[in-house]
C-alpha positions as a Python dict, from the first residue, in 0.01 Angstrom:
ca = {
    (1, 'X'): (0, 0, 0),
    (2, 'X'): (-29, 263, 297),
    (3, 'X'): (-337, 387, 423),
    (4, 'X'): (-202, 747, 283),
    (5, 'X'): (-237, 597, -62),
    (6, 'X'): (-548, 408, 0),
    (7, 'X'): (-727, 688, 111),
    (8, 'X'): (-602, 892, -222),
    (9, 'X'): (-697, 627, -427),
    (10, 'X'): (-1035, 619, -264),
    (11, 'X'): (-1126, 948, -302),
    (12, 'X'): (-1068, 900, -664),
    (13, 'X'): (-1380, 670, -710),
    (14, 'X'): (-1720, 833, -711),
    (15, 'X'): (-1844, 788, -382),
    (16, 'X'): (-2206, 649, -505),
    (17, 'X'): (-1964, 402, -676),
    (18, 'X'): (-1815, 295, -344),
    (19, 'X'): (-2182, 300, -151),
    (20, 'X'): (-2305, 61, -401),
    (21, 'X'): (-2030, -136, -373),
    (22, 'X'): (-2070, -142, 13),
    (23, 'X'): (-2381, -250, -10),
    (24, 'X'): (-2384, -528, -254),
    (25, 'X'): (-2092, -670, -41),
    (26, 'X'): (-2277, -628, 267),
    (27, 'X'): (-2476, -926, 216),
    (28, 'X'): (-2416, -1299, 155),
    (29, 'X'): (-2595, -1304, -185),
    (30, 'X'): (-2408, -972, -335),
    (31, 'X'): (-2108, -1132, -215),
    (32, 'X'): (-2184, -1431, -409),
    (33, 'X'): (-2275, -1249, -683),
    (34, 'X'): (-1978, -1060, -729),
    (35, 'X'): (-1727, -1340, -682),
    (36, 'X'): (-1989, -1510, -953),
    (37, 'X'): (-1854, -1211, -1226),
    (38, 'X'): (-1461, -1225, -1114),
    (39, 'X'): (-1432, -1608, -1152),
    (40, 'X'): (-1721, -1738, -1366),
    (41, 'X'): (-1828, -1494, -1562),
    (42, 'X'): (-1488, -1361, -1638),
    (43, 'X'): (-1262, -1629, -1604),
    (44, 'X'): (-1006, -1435, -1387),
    (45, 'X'): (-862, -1773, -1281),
    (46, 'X'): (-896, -1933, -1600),
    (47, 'X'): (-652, -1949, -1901),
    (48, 'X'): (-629, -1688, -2192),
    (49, 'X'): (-461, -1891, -2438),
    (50, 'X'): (-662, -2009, -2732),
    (51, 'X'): (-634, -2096, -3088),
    (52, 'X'): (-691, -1793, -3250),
    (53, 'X'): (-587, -1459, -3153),
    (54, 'X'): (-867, -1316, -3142),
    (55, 'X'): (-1046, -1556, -2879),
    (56, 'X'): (-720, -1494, -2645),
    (57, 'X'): (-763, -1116, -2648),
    (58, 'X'): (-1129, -1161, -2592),
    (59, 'X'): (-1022, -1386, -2311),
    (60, 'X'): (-746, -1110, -2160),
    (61, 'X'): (-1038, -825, -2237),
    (62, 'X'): (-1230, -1044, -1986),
    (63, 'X'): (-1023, -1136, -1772),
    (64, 'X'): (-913, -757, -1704),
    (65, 'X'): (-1255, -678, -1674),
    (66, 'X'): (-1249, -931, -1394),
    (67, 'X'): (-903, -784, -1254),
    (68, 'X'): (-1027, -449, -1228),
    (69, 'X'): (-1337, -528, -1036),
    (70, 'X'): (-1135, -779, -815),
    (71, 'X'): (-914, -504, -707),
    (72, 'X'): (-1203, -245, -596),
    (73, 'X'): (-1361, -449, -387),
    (74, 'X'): (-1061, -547, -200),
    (75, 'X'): (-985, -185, -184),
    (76, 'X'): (-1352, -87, -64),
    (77, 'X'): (-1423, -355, 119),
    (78, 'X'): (-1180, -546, 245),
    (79, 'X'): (-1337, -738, 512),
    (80, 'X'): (-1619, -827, 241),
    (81, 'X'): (-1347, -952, 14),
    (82, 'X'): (-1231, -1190, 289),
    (83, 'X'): (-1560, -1298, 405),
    (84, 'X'): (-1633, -1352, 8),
    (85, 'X'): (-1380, -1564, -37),
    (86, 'X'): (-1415, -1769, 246),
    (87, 'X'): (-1800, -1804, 207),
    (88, 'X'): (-1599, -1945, -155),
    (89, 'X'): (-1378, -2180, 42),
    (90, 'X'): (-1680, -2324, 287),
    (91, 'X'): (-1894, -2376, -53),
    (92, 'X'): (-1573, -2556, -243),
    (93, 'X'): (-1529, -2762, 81),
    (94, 'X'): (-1941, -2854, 97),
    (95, 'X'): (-1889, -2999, -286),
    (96, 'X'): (-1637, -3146, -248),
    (97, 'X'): (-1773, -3376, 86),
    (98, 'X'): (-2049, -3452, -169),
    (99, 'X'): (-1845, -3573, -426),
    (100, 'X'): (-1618, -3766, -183),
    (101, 'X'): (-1808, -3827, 84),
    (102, 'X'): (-1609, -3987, 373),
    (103, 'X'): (-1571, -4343, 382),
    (104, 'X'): (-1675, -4550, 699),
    (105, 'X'): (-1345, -4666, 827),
    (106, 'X'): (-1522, -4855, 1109),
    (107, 'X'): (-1647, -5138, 878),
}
């Protein structure tokens, strides 16, 4: 995407929209919160598939949900999004040393 088109598509999202946005991202705990609705509360990594086909359009209705709000904060804030998901990939990293703590290779 050019910056022409980002710019358009910008201008077509209500600017108190974008300030909230801004400033929900601009801090550790928005960010969190956020990236809390995209992947946990709607599942946009998960599977859609289920059973009956009415739980997997429930699941896609989420999931799009998810999708959409994914998409404007990368195009808001893009440097949020980054920091956002790397704040994700220092957390996964953090459990992850709990679960499998290193082993003493000395002994």
């Amino acid at each position: 995407m050019t910056d022409k088109q980002r710019r358009q598509i910008l201008k077509e999202i209500p600017r108190t929209v974008r300030d909230d946005l801004r400033h929900v991202m601009s801090t550790t705990r928005g960010r969190r919160f956020v990236r809390h609705i995209i992947y946990d509360v709607c599942k946009l990594e998960g599977v859609s598939y289920a059973s009956h086909a009415n739980d997997t359009a429930f699941r896609e209705g989420q999931r799009k949900v998810g999708s959409m709000l994914q998409s404007l904060v990368q195009l808001v804030t893009p440097q949020e999004f980054t920091a956002m998901m790397a704040e994700k990939l220092q957390e996964d990293m953090e459990r992850l040393e709990d679960t499998f703590p290193e082993e003493n290779l000395d002994e």
